[in-house]
PDB file of C-alpha atoms in Angstrom:
ATOM      1  CA  MET A   1      -4.913   9.515 -18.675  1.00  0.00           C
ATOM      2  CA  GLU A   2      -7.851  12.244 -19.832  1.00  0.00           C
ATOM      3  CA  GLY A   3      -8.762  14.588 -17.328  1.00  0.00           C
ATOM      4  CA  ILE A   4      -6.127  13.684 -15.054  1.00  0.00           C
ATOM      5  CA  GLN A   5      -3.952  16.400 -13.771  1.00  0.00           C
ATOM      6  CA  HIS A   6      -0.333  16.443 -12.773  1.00  0.00           C
ATOM      7  CA  LYS A   7       2.180  18.125 -10.773  1.00  0.00           C
ATOM      8  CA  THR A   8       4.850  19.162  -8.840  1.00  0.00           C
ATOM      9  CA  VAL A   9       5.082  19.876  -4.924  1.00  0.00           C
ATOM     10  CA  ILE A  10       7.489  20.978  -2.255  1.00  0.00           C
ATOM     11  CA  VAL A  11       7.160  18.165   0.906  1.00  0.00           C
ATOM     12  CA  ASN A  12       8.779  17.538   3.285  1.00  0.00           C
ATOM     13  CA  GLY A  13      12.180  18.650   2.095  1.00  0.00           C
ATOM     14  CA  ILE A  14      11.072  16.077  -1.235  1.00  0.00           C
ATOM     15  CA  ASN A  15       9.802  17.016  -4.545  1.00  0.00           C
ATOM     16  CA  MET A  16       6.188  15.060  -5.127  1.00  0.00           C
ATOM     17  CA  HIS A  17       4.730  14.243  -7.621  1.00  0.00           C
ATOM     18  CA  ILE A  18       0.285  13.999  -6.978  1.00  0.00           C
ATOM     19  CA  ALA A  19      -1.897  12.944  -9.758  1.00  0.00           C
ATOM     20  CA  GLU A  20      -5.436  14.751  -9.518  1.00  0.00           C
ATOM     21  CA  LYS A  21      -8.623  15.255 -10.750  1.00  0.00           C
ATOM     22  CA  GLY A  22     -12.178  16.559  -9.776  1.00  0.00           C
ATOM     23  CA  GLU A  23     -13.858  18.752  -6.875  1.00  0.00           C
ATOM     24  CA  GLY A  24     -15.538  18.309  -3.925  1.00  0.00           C
ATOM     25  CA  PRO A  25     -13.898  16.312  -0.676  1.00  0.00           C
ATOM     26  CA  LEU A  26     -11.295  15.458  -1.110  1.00  0.00           C
ATOM     27  CA  ILE A  27      -9.554  11.922  -1.302  1.00  0.00           C
ATOM     28  CA  LEU A  28      -6.357  10.923  -0.607  1.00  0.00           C
ATOM     29  CA  PHE A  29      -5.400   7.064  -2.932  1.00  0.00           C
ATOM     30  CA  LEU A  30      -2.113   5.639  -1.067  1.00  0.00           C
ATOM     31  CA  HIS A  31      -0.674   3.348  -3.568  1.00  0.00           C
ATOM     32  CA  GLY A  32       1.358   0.049  -1.981  1.00  0.00           C
ATOM     33  CA  PHE A  33       4.051  -1.856  -3.551  1.00  0.00           C
ATOM     34  CA  PRO A  34       5.556  -2.119  -6.549  1.00  0.00           C
ATOM     35  CA  GLU A  35       2.567  -0.154  -7.974  1.00  0.00           C
ATOM     36  CA  LEU A  36       2.288   3.692  -8.562  1.00  0.00           C
ATOM     37  CA  TRP A  37      -0.099   6.783  -8.053  1.00  0.00           C
ATOM     38  CA  TYR A  38      -1.369   4.833 -11.486  1.00  0.00           C
ATOM     39  CA  SER A  39      -2.171   1.703  -9.562  1.00  0.00           C
ATOM     40  CA  TRP A  40      -5.898   4.231  -8.692  1.00  0.00           C
ATOM     41  CA  ARG A  41      -6.127   5.402 -12.054  1.00  0.00           C
ATOM     42  CA  ASN A  42     -10.037   3.473 -12.578  1.00  0.00           C
ATOM     43  CA  GLN A  43     -10.589   5.042  -8.665  1.00  0.00           C
ATOM     44  CA  ILE A  44      -9.123   8.826  -9.467  1.00  0.00           C
ATOM     45  CA  ASN A  45     -11.944   8.776 -12.928  1.00  0.00           C
ATOM     46  CA  GLY A  46     -15.058   7.033 -10.756  1.00  0.00           C
ATOM     47  CA  LEU A  47     -14.524   9.168  -7.516  1.00  0.00           C
ATOM     48  CA  ALA A  48     -14.489  12.121  -9.764  1.00  0.00           C
ATOM     49  CA  ALA A  49     -17.127  11.651 -11.708  1.00  0.00           C
ATOM     50  CA  LEU A  50     -19.605  11.200  -9.078  1.00  0.00           C
ATOM     51  CA  GLY A  51     -18.422  14.314  -6.896  1.00  0.00           C
ATOM     52  CA  TYR A  52     -14.954  14.733  -5.085  1.00  0.00           C
ATOM     53  CA  ARG A  53     -11.594  15.050  -4.755  1.00  0.00           C
ATOM     54  CA  ALA A  54      -9.553  12.511  -5.760  1.00  0.00           C
ATOM     55  CA  LEU A  55      -5.462  12.577  -5.385  1.00  0.00           C
ATOM     56  CA  ALA A  56      -3.112   9.522  -4.980  1.00  0.00           C
ATOM     57  CA  PRO A  57       0.702  10.873  -5.012  1.00  0.00           C
ATOM     58  CA  ASP A  58       3.056   8.898  -6.427  1.00  0.00           C
ATOM     59  CA  LEU A  59       4.781   7.680  -2.643  1.00  0.00           C
ATOM     60  CA  ARG A  60       8.714   8.938  -2.249  1.00  0.00           C
ATOM     61  CA  GLY A  61      11.162   6.441  -3.673  1.00  0.00           C
ATOM     62  CA  TYR A  62       8.681   5.932  -6.575  1.00  0.00           C
ATOM     63  CA  GLY A  63       7.667   7.409  -9.717  1.00  0.00           C
ATOM     64  CA  GLY A  64       8.207  10.805 -10.034  1.00  0.00           C
ATOM     65  CA  THR A  65       8.667  11.435  -6.806  1.00  0.00           C
ATOM     66  CA  ASP A  66      12.560  11.807  -5.014  1.00  0.00           C
ATOM     67  CA  ALA A  67      14.065   9.402  -3.734  1.00  0.00           C
ATOM     68  CA  PRO A  68      16.463   9.837  -0.985  1.00  0.00           C
ATOM     69  CA  ASP A  69      19.269   8.065  -1.424  1.00  0.00           C
ATOM     70  CA  SER A  70      19.727   6.728   2.793  1.00  0.00           C
ATOM     71  CA  VAL A  71      17.041   3.611   3.466  1.00  0.00           C
ATOM     72  CA  ALA A  72      16.478   5.408   7.959  1.00  0.00           C
ATOM     73  CA  ASP A  73      14.982   8.147   5.732  1.00  0.00           C
ATOM     74  CA  TYR A  74      12.060   5.955   3.947  1.00  0.00           C
ATOM     75  CA  THR A  75      10.161   4.785   7.796  1.00  0.00           C
ATOM     76  CA  CYS A  76       7.037   5.325   8.579  1.00  0.00           C
ATOM     77  CA  CYS A  77       8.043   9.104  10.591  1.00  0.00           C
ATOM     78  CA  HIS A  78       9.149  10.196   7.206  1.00  0.00           C
ATOM     79  CA  VAL A  79       6.011   8.508   5.038  1.00  0.00           C
ATOM     80  CA  VAL A  80       3.673  10.619   7.505  1.00  0.00           C
ATOM     81  CA  GLY A  81       5.329  13.669   7.233  1.00  0.00           C
ATOM     82  CA  ASP A  82       5.224  13.732   3.513  1.00  0.00           C
ATOM     83  CA  LEU A  83       1.340  13.055   3.104  1.00  0.00           C
ATOM     84  CA  ILE A  84       1.076  15.776   6.168  1.00  0.00           C
ATOM     85  CA  ALA A  85       3.070  18.222   4.286  1.00  0.00           C
ATOM     86  CA  LEU A  86       0.957  17.507   1.454  1.00  0.00           C
ATOM     87  CA  LEU A  87      -1.826  17.694   2.841  1.00  0.00           C
ATOM     88  CA  ASP A  88      -1.427  20.834   3.888  1.00  0.00           C
ATOM     89  CA  THR A  89      -0.634  22.098   1.264  1.00  0.00           C
ATOM     90  CA  VAL A  90      -3.095  20.909  -1.177  1.00  0.00           C
ATOM     91  CA  ALA A  91      -6.447  21.042   1.530  1.00  0.00           C
ATOM     92  CA  PRO A  92      -4.909  23.809   3.958  1.00  0.00           C
ATOM     93  CA  PRO A  93      -6.289  22.741   7.636  1.00  0.00           C
ATOM     94  CA  GLU A  94      -8.313  26.248   7.865  1.00  0.00           C
ATOM     95  CA  LYS A  95      -9.758  25.127   4.152  1.00  0.00           C
ATOM     96  CA  GLU A  96     -10.438  21.258   4.723  1.00  0.00           C
ATOM     97  CA  ASP A  97      -9.468  19.757   8.518  1.00  0.00           C
ATOM     98  CA  LYS A  98      -9.657  16.736   7.550  1.00  0.00           C
ATOM     99  CA  VAL A  99      -9.645  14.282   4.242  1.00  0.00           C
ATOM    100  CA  PHE A 100     -11.011  10.538   3.233  1.00  0.00           C
ATOM    101  CA  VAL A 101      -8.325   8.360   2.580  1.00  0.00           C
ATOM    102  CA  VAL A 102      -7.345   5.046   0.567  1.00  0.00           C
ATOM    103  CA  GLY A 103      -4.546   2.658   1.607  1.00  0.00           C
ATOM    104  CA  HIS A 104      -3.241  -0.683  -0.484  1.00  0.00           C
ATOM    105  CA  ASP A 105      -0.463  -3.008   0.352  1.00  0.00           C
ATOM    106  CA  TRP A 106       1.954  -0.531   1.877  1.00  0.00           C
ATOM    107  CA  GLY A 107       0.155   1.771   1.063  1.00  0.00           C
ATOM    108  CA  ALA A 108      -2.571   1.040   3.474  1.00  0.00           C
ATOM    109  CA  ILE A 109       0.040   0.110   5.878  1.00  0.00           C
ATOM    110  CA  ILE A 110       1.040   3.686   6.274  1.00  0.00           C
ATOM    111  CA  ALA A 111      -2.580   4.961   6.557  1.00  0.00           C
ATOM    112  CA  TRP A 112      -2.909   2.414  10.037  1.00  0.00           C
ATOM    113  CA  TYR A 113       0.674   5.162  10.722  1.00  0.00           C
ATOM    114  CA  LEU A 114      -1.361   7.747   9.347  1.00  0.00           C
ATOM    115  CA  CYS A 115      -4.561   7.834  11.690  1.00  0.00           C
ATOM    116  CA  LEU A 116      -2.152   6.022  14.477  1.00  0.00           C
ATOM    117  CA  PHE A 117      -0.258   9.642  14.168  1.00  0.00           C
ATOM    118  CA  ARG A 118      -2.525  11.711  12.960  1.00  0.00           C
ATOM    119  CA  PRO A 119      -5.742  11.491  13.497  1.00  0.00           C
ATOM    120  CA  ASP A 120      -7.375  14.712  13.137  1.00  0.00           C
ATOM    121  CA  ARG A 121      -6.792  14.605   9.881  1.00  0.00           C
ATOM    122  CA  VAL A 122      -8.106  11.878   8.464  1.00  0.00           C
ATOM    123  CA  LYS A 123     -12.329  11.842   8.389  1.00  0.00           C
ATOM    124  CA  ALA A 124     -12.588   8.246   7.176  1.00  0.00           C
ATOM    125  CA  LEU A 125     -10.374   5.295   6.312  1.00  0.00           C
ATOM    126  CA  PHE A 126     -11.051   2.562   3.457  1.00  0.00           C
ATOM    127  CA  ASN A 127      -8.799   0.120   4.118  1.00  0.00           C
ATOM    128  CA  LEU A 128      -7.569  -2.155   0.996  1.00  0.00           C
ATOM    129  CA  SER A 129      -5.335  -6.357   1.989  1.00  0.00           C
ATOM    130  CA  VAL A 130      -3.012  -5.735   4.690  1.00  0.00           C
ATOM    131  CA  PRO A 131      -5.807  -5.226   8.154  1.00  0.00           C
ATOM    132  CA  PHE A 132      -4.080  -3.203  10.691  1.00  0.00           C
ATOM    133  CA  ILE A 133      -1.109  -4.527  12.960  1.00  0.00           C
ATOM    134  CA  PRO A 134      -0.553  -3.778  16.424  1.00  0.00           C
ATOM    135  CA  TYR A 135       2.346  -2.868  17.798  1.00  0.00           C
ATOM    136  CA  ASP A 136       3.065  -6.327  19.857  1.00  0.00           C
ATOM    137  CA  PRO A 137       7.285  -5.620  22.497  1.00  0.00           C
ATOM    138  CA  ARG A 138       7.317  -9.673  21.788  1.00  0.00           C
ATOM    139  CA  PHE A 139       7.741  -9.592  18.370  1.00  0.00           C
ATOM    140  CA  LYS A 140      10.531  -7.854  15.483  1.00  0.00           C
ATOM    141  CA  PRO A 141       8.901  -8.277  12.360  1.00  0.00           C
ATOM    142  CA  VAL A 142      12.200  -9.911  10.211  1.00  0.00           C
ATOM    143  CA  GLU A 143      12.568 -12.586  11.940  1.00  0.00           C
ATOM    144  CA  THR A 144       9.278 -13.609  12.822  1.00  0.00           C
ATOM    145  CA  TRP A 145       9.184 -13.664   9.148  1.00  0.00           C
ATOM    146  CA  LYS A 146      11.938 -15.719   8.594  1.00  0.00           C
ATOM    147  CA  ALA A 147      10.950 -17.980  11.514  1.00  0.00           C
ATOM    148  CA  PHE A 148       7.628 -18.159   9.729  1.00  0.00           C
ATOM    149  CA  TYR A 149       9.057 -18.741   6.354  1.00  0.00           C
ATOM    150  CA  GLY A 150      12.519 -18.905   6.086  1.00  0.00           C
ATOM    151  CA  LYS A 151      14.958 -16.713   3.889  1.00  0.00           C
ATOM    152  CA  ASP A 152      13.808 -17.029   0.234  1.00  0.00           C
ATOM    153  CA  HIS A 153      10.607 -15.600   1.325  1.00  0.00           C
ATOM    154  CA  TYR A 154      10.190 -12.144  -0.238  1.00  0.00           C
ATOM    155  CA  ILE A 155      10.374  -9.994   2.903  1.00  0.00           C
ATOM    156  CA  VAL A 156      12.895 -11.561   4.418  1.00  0.00           C
ATOM    157  CA  ARG A 157      14.681 -11.538   0.783  1.00  0.00           C
ATOM    158  CA  PHE A 158      14.461  -7.758   0.032  1.00  0.00           C
ATOM    159  CA  GLN A 159      16.351  -6.781   3.969  1.00  0.00           C
ATOM    160  CA  GLU A 160      19.801  -6.439   1.802  1.00  0.00           C
ATOM    161  CA  PRO A 161      20.130  -3.568  -0.204  1.00  0.00           C
ATOM    162  CA  GLY A 162      21.501  -4.424  -3.826  1.00  0.00           C
ATOM    163  CA  VAL A 163      21.599  -7.971  -3.364  1.00  0.00           C
ATOM    164  CA  ILE A 164      17.565  -8.533  -4.414  1.00  0.00           C
ATOM    165  CA  GLU A 165      17.670  -5.301  -6.773  1.00  0.00           C
ATOM    166  CA  ALA A 166      21.013  -7.052  -8.860  1.00  0.00           C
ATOM    167  CA  GLU A 167      19.168  -9.867  -8.925  1.00  0.00           C
ATOM    168  CA  PHE A 168      15.708  -8.281 -10.571  1.00  0.00           C
ATOM    169  CA  ALA A 169      18.855  -6.471 -13.190  1.00  0.00           C
ATOM    170  CA  GLU A 170      19.866  -9.108 -13.966  1.00  0.00           C
ATOM    171  CA  ILE A 171      16.718 -10.250 -16.240  1.00  0.00           C
ATOM    172  CA  GLY A 172      15.593  -6.599 -16.205  1.00  0.00           C
ATOM    173  CA  VAL A 173      13.469  -4.702 -13.042  1.00  0.00           C
ATOM    174  CA  GLY A 174      10.981  -3.588 -15.610  1.00  0.00           C
ATOM    175  CA  ARG A 175      10.314  -7.712 -16.261  1.00  0.00           C
ATOM    176  CA  ALA A 176      11.049  -8.359 -12.011  1.00  0.00           C
ATOM    177  CA  VAL A 177       8.001  -5.501 -11.357  1.00  0.00           C
ATOM    178  CA  LEU A 178       5.045  -7.410 -14.012  1.00  0.00           C
ATOM    179  CA  GLU A 179       5.774 -10.716 -12.490  1.00  0.00           C
ATOM    180  CA  LEU A 180       5.233  -9.381  -9.250  1.00  0.00           C
ATOM    181  CA  LEU A 181       2.107  -7.796  -9.920  1.00  0.00           C
ATOM    182  CA  SER A 182       0.887 -10.806 -11.687  1.00  0.00           C
ATOM    183  CA  TYR A 183       1.028 -13.114  -8.364  1.00  0.00           C
ATOM    184  CA  ARG A 184      -2.210 -13.973  -7.444  1.00  0.00           C
ATOM    185  CA  VAL A 185      -2.723 -17.115  -5.721  1.00  0.00           C
ATOM    186  CA  PRO A 186      -3.226 -17.137  -1.877  1.00  0.00           C
ATOM    187  CA  ASP A 187       0.504 -18.423  -0.811  1.00  0.00           C
ATOM    188  CA  PRO A 188       4.468 -16.634   0.357  1.00  0.00           C
ATOM    189  CA  LEU A 189       6.196 -15.296  -2.092  1.00  0.00           C
ATOM    190  CA  TYR A 190       9.575 -16.771  -2.475  1.00  0.00           C
ATOM    191  CA  LEU A 191      11.898 -15.535  -4.453  1.00  0.00           C
ATOM    192  CA  PRO A 192      14.980 -18.561  -4.755  1.00  0.00           C
ATOM    193  CA  LYS A 193      17.903 -17.140  -5.918  1.00  0.00           C
ATOM    194  CA  GLY A 194      18.448 -18.134  -9.575  1.00  0.00           C
ATOM    195  CA  ASN A 195      14.860 -19.255  -9.789  1.00  0.00           C
ATOM    196  CA  LEU A 196      13.303 -16.341  -8.393  1.00  0.00           C
ATOM    197  CA  PHE A 197       9.834 -16.578 -10.260  1.00  0.00           C
ATOM    198  CA  GLY A 198       9.869 -20.473 -10.107  1.00  0.00           C
ATOM    199  CA  HIS A 199       9.911 -20.548 -14.171  1.00  0.00           C
ATOM    200  CA  PRO A 200      11.238 -20.246 -17.011  1.00  0.00           C
ATOM    201  CA  LEU A 201      12.377 -16.033 -18.644  1.00  0.00           C
ATOM    202  CA  ASP A 202      12.852 -16.841 -22.081  1.00  0.00           C
ATOM    203  CA  SER A 203       8.284 -16.227 -21.954  1.00  0.00           C
ATOM    204  CA  PRO A 204       6.893 -13.317 -21.951  1.00  0.00           C
ATOM    205  CA  VAL A 205       4.994 -12.926 -18.039  1.00  0.00           C
ATOM    206  CA  ASN A 206       1.125 -13.701 -17.739  1.00  0.00           C
ATOM    207  CA  LEU A 207      -0.367 -11.074 -17.000  1.00  0.00           C
ATOM    208  CA  PRO A 208      -3.728 -11.666 -15.288  1.00  0.00           C
ATOM    209  CA  PRO A 209      -6.506 -10.341 -17.265  1.00  0.00           C
ATOM    210  CA  TRP A 210      -7.615  -6.801 -15.608  1.00  0.00           C
ATOM    211  CA  LEU A 211      -3.685  -5.468 -16.484  1.00  0.00           C
ATOM    212  CA  SER A 212      -3.751  -4.763 -19.786  1.00  0.00           C
ATOM    213  CA  GLU A 213      -0.185  -4.233 -22.226  1.00  0.00           C
ATOM    214  CA  LYS A 214      -0.726  -0.598 -21.575  1.00  0.00           C
ATOM    215  CA  ASP A 215      -1.466  -0.711 -17.984  1.00  0.00           C
ATOM    216  CA  ALA A 216       2.502  -3.496 -18.234  1.00  0.00           C
ATOM    217  CA  ASP A 217       4.247  -1.757 -20.404  1.00  0.00           C
ATOM    218  CA  TYR A 218       3.790   2.105 -18.002  1.00  0.00           C
ATOM    219  CA  TYR A 219       4.172   0.237 -14.143  1.00  0.00           C
ATOM    220  CA  ALA A 220       7.768  -1.656 -15.873  1.00  0.00           C
ATOM    221  CA  THR A 221       9.064   1.535 -18.180  1.00  0.00           C
ATOM    222  CA  GLN A 222       8.446   3.862 -14.689  1.00  0.00           C
ATOM    223  CA  PHE A 223      10.493   1.477 -12.762  1.00  0.00           C
ATOM    224  CA  GLN A 224      13.291   0.949 -15.570  1.00  0.00           C
ATOM    225  CA  ILE A 225      13.998   4.645 -15.387  1.00  0.00           C
ATOM    226  CA  THR A 226      13.538   4.661 -11.805  1.00  0.00           C
ATOM    227  CA  GLY A 227      14.996   0.939 -10.233  1.00  0.00           C
ATOM    228  CA  ILE A 228      13.782  -0.193  -7.535  1.00  0.00           C
ATOM    229  CA  THR A 229      16.003   0.460  -4.875  1.00  0.00           C
ATOM    230  CA  GLY A 230      13.490   2.786  -2.901  1.00  0.00           C
ATOM    231  CA  ALA A 231      10.429   1.119  -3.061  1.00  0.00           C
ATOM    232  CA  LEU A 232      12.996  -1.831  -1.398  1.00  0.00           C
ATOM    233  CA  ASN A 233      13.669   0.490   1.312  1.00  0.00           C
ATOM    234  CA  TYR A 234      10.015   0.615   2.888  1.00  0.00           C
ATOM    235  CA  TYR A 235      10.498  -3.267   3.639  1.00  0.00           C
ATOM    236  CA  ARG A 236      14.105  -3.151   5.382  1.00  0.00           C
ATOM    237  CA  ASN A 237      12.335  -0.346   7.586  1.00  0.00           C
ATOM    238  CA  PHE A 238       9.492  -3.282   8.670  1.00  0.00           C
ATOM    239  CA  ASP A 239      12.339  -3.713  12.303  1.00  0.00           C
ATOM    240  CA  ARG A 240      12.619   0.261  12.010  1.00  0.00           C
ATOM    241  CA  ASN A 241       9.057   0.740  12.035  1.00  0.00           C
ATOM    242  CA  TRP A 242       8.119  -1.428  14.579  1.00  0.00           C
ATOM    243  CA  GLU A 243      10.917   0.378  17.205  1.00  0.00           C
ATOM    244  CA  LEU A 244       8.673   4.159  16.393  1.00  0.00           C
ATOM    245  CA  SER A 245       5.643   2.359  17.517  1.00  0.00           C
ATOM    246  CA  ALA A 246       6.541   1.319  20.682  1.00  0.00           C
ATOM    247  CA  PRO A 247       4.684   4.131  22.499  1.00  0.00           C
ATOM    248  CA  TRP A 248       2.010   3.394  20.503  1.00  0.00           C
ATOM    249  CA  TRP A 249       1.102   0.041  22.030  1.00  0.00           C
ATOM    250  CA  LYS A 250      -2.276  -0.844  23.675  1.00  0.00           C
ATOM    251  CA  SER A 251      -3.651   2.356  21.386  1.00  0.00           C
ATOM    252  CA  GLN A 252      -6.047   1.725  18.768  1.00  0.00           C
ATOM    253  CA  ILE A 253      -7.054   3.123  15.462  1.00  0.00           C
ATOM    254  CA  LYS A 254      -9.327   5.644  16.994  1.00  0.00           C
ATOM    255  CA  VAL A 255     -11.387   7.000  12.762  1.00  0.00           C
ATOM    256  CA  PRO A 256     -13.868   5.406  10.753  1.00  0.00           C
ATOM    257  CA  VAL A 257     -12.818   2.976   9.434  1.00  0.00           C
ATOM    258  CA  LYS A 258     -13.918  -0.009   6.344  1.00  0.00           C
ATOM    259  CA  PHE A 259     -11.683  -2.987   5.384  1.00  0.00           C
ATOM    260  CA  ALA A 260     -11.125  -5.476   2.501  1.00  0.00           C
ATOM    261  CA  MET A 261      -9.218  -7.153   0.381  1.00  0.00           C
ATOM    262  CA  GLY A 262     -10.017 -10.682  -1.864  1.00  0.00           C
ATOM    263  CA  ASP A 263     -10.123 -14.896  -0.794  1.00  0.00           C
ATOM    264  CA  LEU A 264      -7.183 -15.281  -3.093  1.00  0.00           C
ATOM    265  CA  ASP A 265      -4.189 -13.087  -0.850  1.00  0.00           C
ATOM    266  CA  LEU A 266      -1.061 -13.741  -0.124  1.00  0.00           C
ATOM    267  CA  VAL A 267      -1.670 -11.757   3.473  1.00  0.00           C
ATOM    268  CA  TYR A 268      -5.108 -13.156   4.617  1.00  0.00           C
ATOM    269  CA  THR A 269      -2.981 -16.560   4.049  1.00  0.00           C
ATOM    270  CA  MET A 270      -0.823 -15.760   6.726  1.00  0.00           C
ATOM    271  CA  PRO A 271      -0.520 -17.729   9.988  1.00  0.00           C
ATOM    272  CA  GLY A 272      -3.857 -16.080  11.886  1.00  0.00           C
ATOM    273  CA  MET A 273      -3.984 -13.851   9.480  1.00  0.00           C
ATOM    274  CA  LYS A 274      -8.165 -14.840   9.821  1.00  0.00           C
ATOM    275  CA  ASP A 275      -8.564 -15.661  13.804  1.00  0.00           C
ATOM    276  CA  TYR A 276      -7.890 -11.529  13.484  1.00  0.00           C
ATOM    277  CA  ILE A 277      -9.844 -10.164  11.313  1.00  0.00           C
ATOM    278  CA  HIS A 278     -12.746 -12.878  11.979  1.00  0.00           C
ATOM    279  CA  ASN A 279     -12.437 -13.682  15.684  1.00  0.00           C
ATOM    280  CA  GLY A 280     -12.525  -9.983  17.356  1.00  0.00           C
ATOM    281  CA  GLY A 281      -9.023  -8.970  17.184  1.00  0.00           C
ATOM    282  CA  PHE A 282      -9.549  -6.511  14.688  1.00  0.00           C
ATOM    283  CA  LYS A 283     -12.688  -4.742  16.092  1.00  0.00           C
ATOM    284  CA  ARG A 284     -10.736  -4.481  19.617  1.00  0.00           C
ATOM    285  CA  ASP A 285      -7.840  -2.608  17.355  1.00  0.00           C
ATOM    286  CA  VAL A 286     -10.126  -0.366  15.265  1.00  0.00           C
ATOM    287  CA  PRO A 287     -13.431   0.494  17.124  1.00  0.00           C
ATOM    288  CA  PHE A 288     -14.664   2.126  14.176  1.00  0.00           C
ATOM    289  CA  LEU A 289     -14.262  -0.565  12.113  1.00  0.00           C
ATOM    290  CA  GLU A 290     -17.801  -0.813  10.177  1.00  0.00           C
ATOM    291  CA  GLU A 291     -16.571  -3.544   8.370  1.00  0.00           C
ATOM    292  CA  ALA A 292     -14.366  -5.897   7.142  1.00  0.00           C
ATOM    293  CA  LEU A 293     -14.962  -7.845   3.551  1.00  0.00           C
ATOM    294  CA  VAL A 294     -13.649 -10.506   2.184  1.00  0.00           C
ATOM    295  CA  ILE A 295     -14.128 -10.862  -0.960  1.00  0.00           C
ATOM    296  CA  ASN A 296     -14.449 -14.031  -2.602  1.00  0.00           C
ATOM    297  CA  GLY A 297     -12.081 -15.655  -6.313  1.00  0.00           C
ATOM    298  CA  VAL A 298     -10.662 -11.620  -5.224  1.00  0.00           C
ATOM    299  CA  SER A 299      -6.637 -11.742  -4.951  1.00  0.00           C
ATOM    300  CA  HIS A 300      -4.249  -8.793  -3.995  1.00  0.00           C
ATOM    301  CA  TRP A 301      -4.550  -6.286  -6.494  1.00  0.00           C
ATOM    302  CA  ILE A 302      -8.312  -5.804  -5.751  1.00  0.00           C
ATOM    303  CA  HIS A 303      -8.140  -2.024  -6.834  1.00  0.00           C
ATOM    304  CA  GLN A 304      -7.643  -2.879 -10.586  1.00  0.00           C
ATOM    305  CA  GLU A 305      -8.816  -6.664 -10.838  1.00  0.00           C
ATOM    306  CA  ILE A 306     -12.852  -5.445  -9.311  1.00  0.00           C
ATOM    307  CA  PRO A 307     -12.496  -1.747  -9.542  1.00  0.00           C
ATOM    308  CA  ASP A 308     -15.795  -0.896  -9.998  1.00  0.00           C
ATOM    309  CA  GLN A 309     -16.755  -2.638  -6.912  1.00  0.00           C
ATOM    310  CA  ILE A 310     -14.265  -1.157  -4.564  1.00  0.00           C
ATOM    311  CA  ASN A 311     -15.680   2.089  -6.386  1.00  0.00           C
ATOM    312  CA  GLN A 312     -18.708   1.808  -5.008  1.00  0.00           C
ATOM    313  CA  LEU A 313     -17.859   0.304  -1.243  1.00  0.00           C
ATOM    314  CA  LEU A 314     -15.671   3.602  -1.559  1.00  0.00           C
ATOM    315  CA  PHE A 315     -18.620   5.490  -2.122  1.00  0.00           C
ATOM    316  CA  ASP A 316     -20.999   4.593   0.000  1.00  0.00           C
ATOM    317  CA  PHE A 317     -18.795   4.455   2.487  1.00  0.00           C
ATOM    318  CA  PHE A 318     -17.630   8.396   2.535  1.00  0.00           C
ATOM    319  CA  SER A 319     -20.956   9.270   1.206  1.00  0.00           C
ATOM    320  CA  LYS A 320     -21.584   8.986   4.742  1.00  0.00           C
ATOM    321  CA  PHE A 321     -19.758  11.156   6.122  1.00  0.00           C
ATOM    322  CA  HIS A 322     -20.912  14.183   4.927  1.00  0.00           C
TER     323      HIS A 322
END
């Protein structure tokens, strides 16, 4: 896209691809699954035009960034380590000790970990779609999801290395990615073997209005090149991340935060989520939470679906801090 610069930097032992545009205070954009730096295309252009330096990496395992082979190389500690090394390179502490951060989906999860582990590097956080879920020693994540949703729930199906990759390969990994990006109902996502997306696969994917054919081609092509294993390995570390975060039990997120999600987001309709967001739990765990917005008629892919509205919210929030 016009004016966006691309380069590769060495961080934490891997090569990381980054896209950036603009000058001014840095905003670090963290994408989710199955996305790429490209998911922030509208925010990069929009916030750069408003006086910010917008920077979006492909996280490890995605796009132009290296994908280590071991599942164990995709923990929250590895990915946060990548980001700290990236910030040391592109915004050294002596020049810009704290930066703005925006995360979506897995990028939001990683952003919460970043604020938990290294709040000294974050000026303010705007997270999308996934609220902070604190460590709870009573509930191991994967077995909890399996108990709620059964063995066909996507998070459970993603656990066994190689299994879902083989099934995606049968329909084409590019198609699988587009099917996932086109999912916009507030119900759990199930991927039963032999009937992954619940409809015939000999018809074109019904793309949502916000995803053009050009955009779809970019996503499909990138994942056809890289495969999807690196992206899936984040899910395979849910339990490991839970174990690693035990020292932060009952810790709070101590940076300024704003949060937004759509009411059609499958995360919003998870058991207990609405109560947590609206009835004090979220604010207890994130005491500097300014607001938790729930926007009607919007799905999980909120920043791509209503980019202008999200850009304005980002600008209004971040402009308070400089």
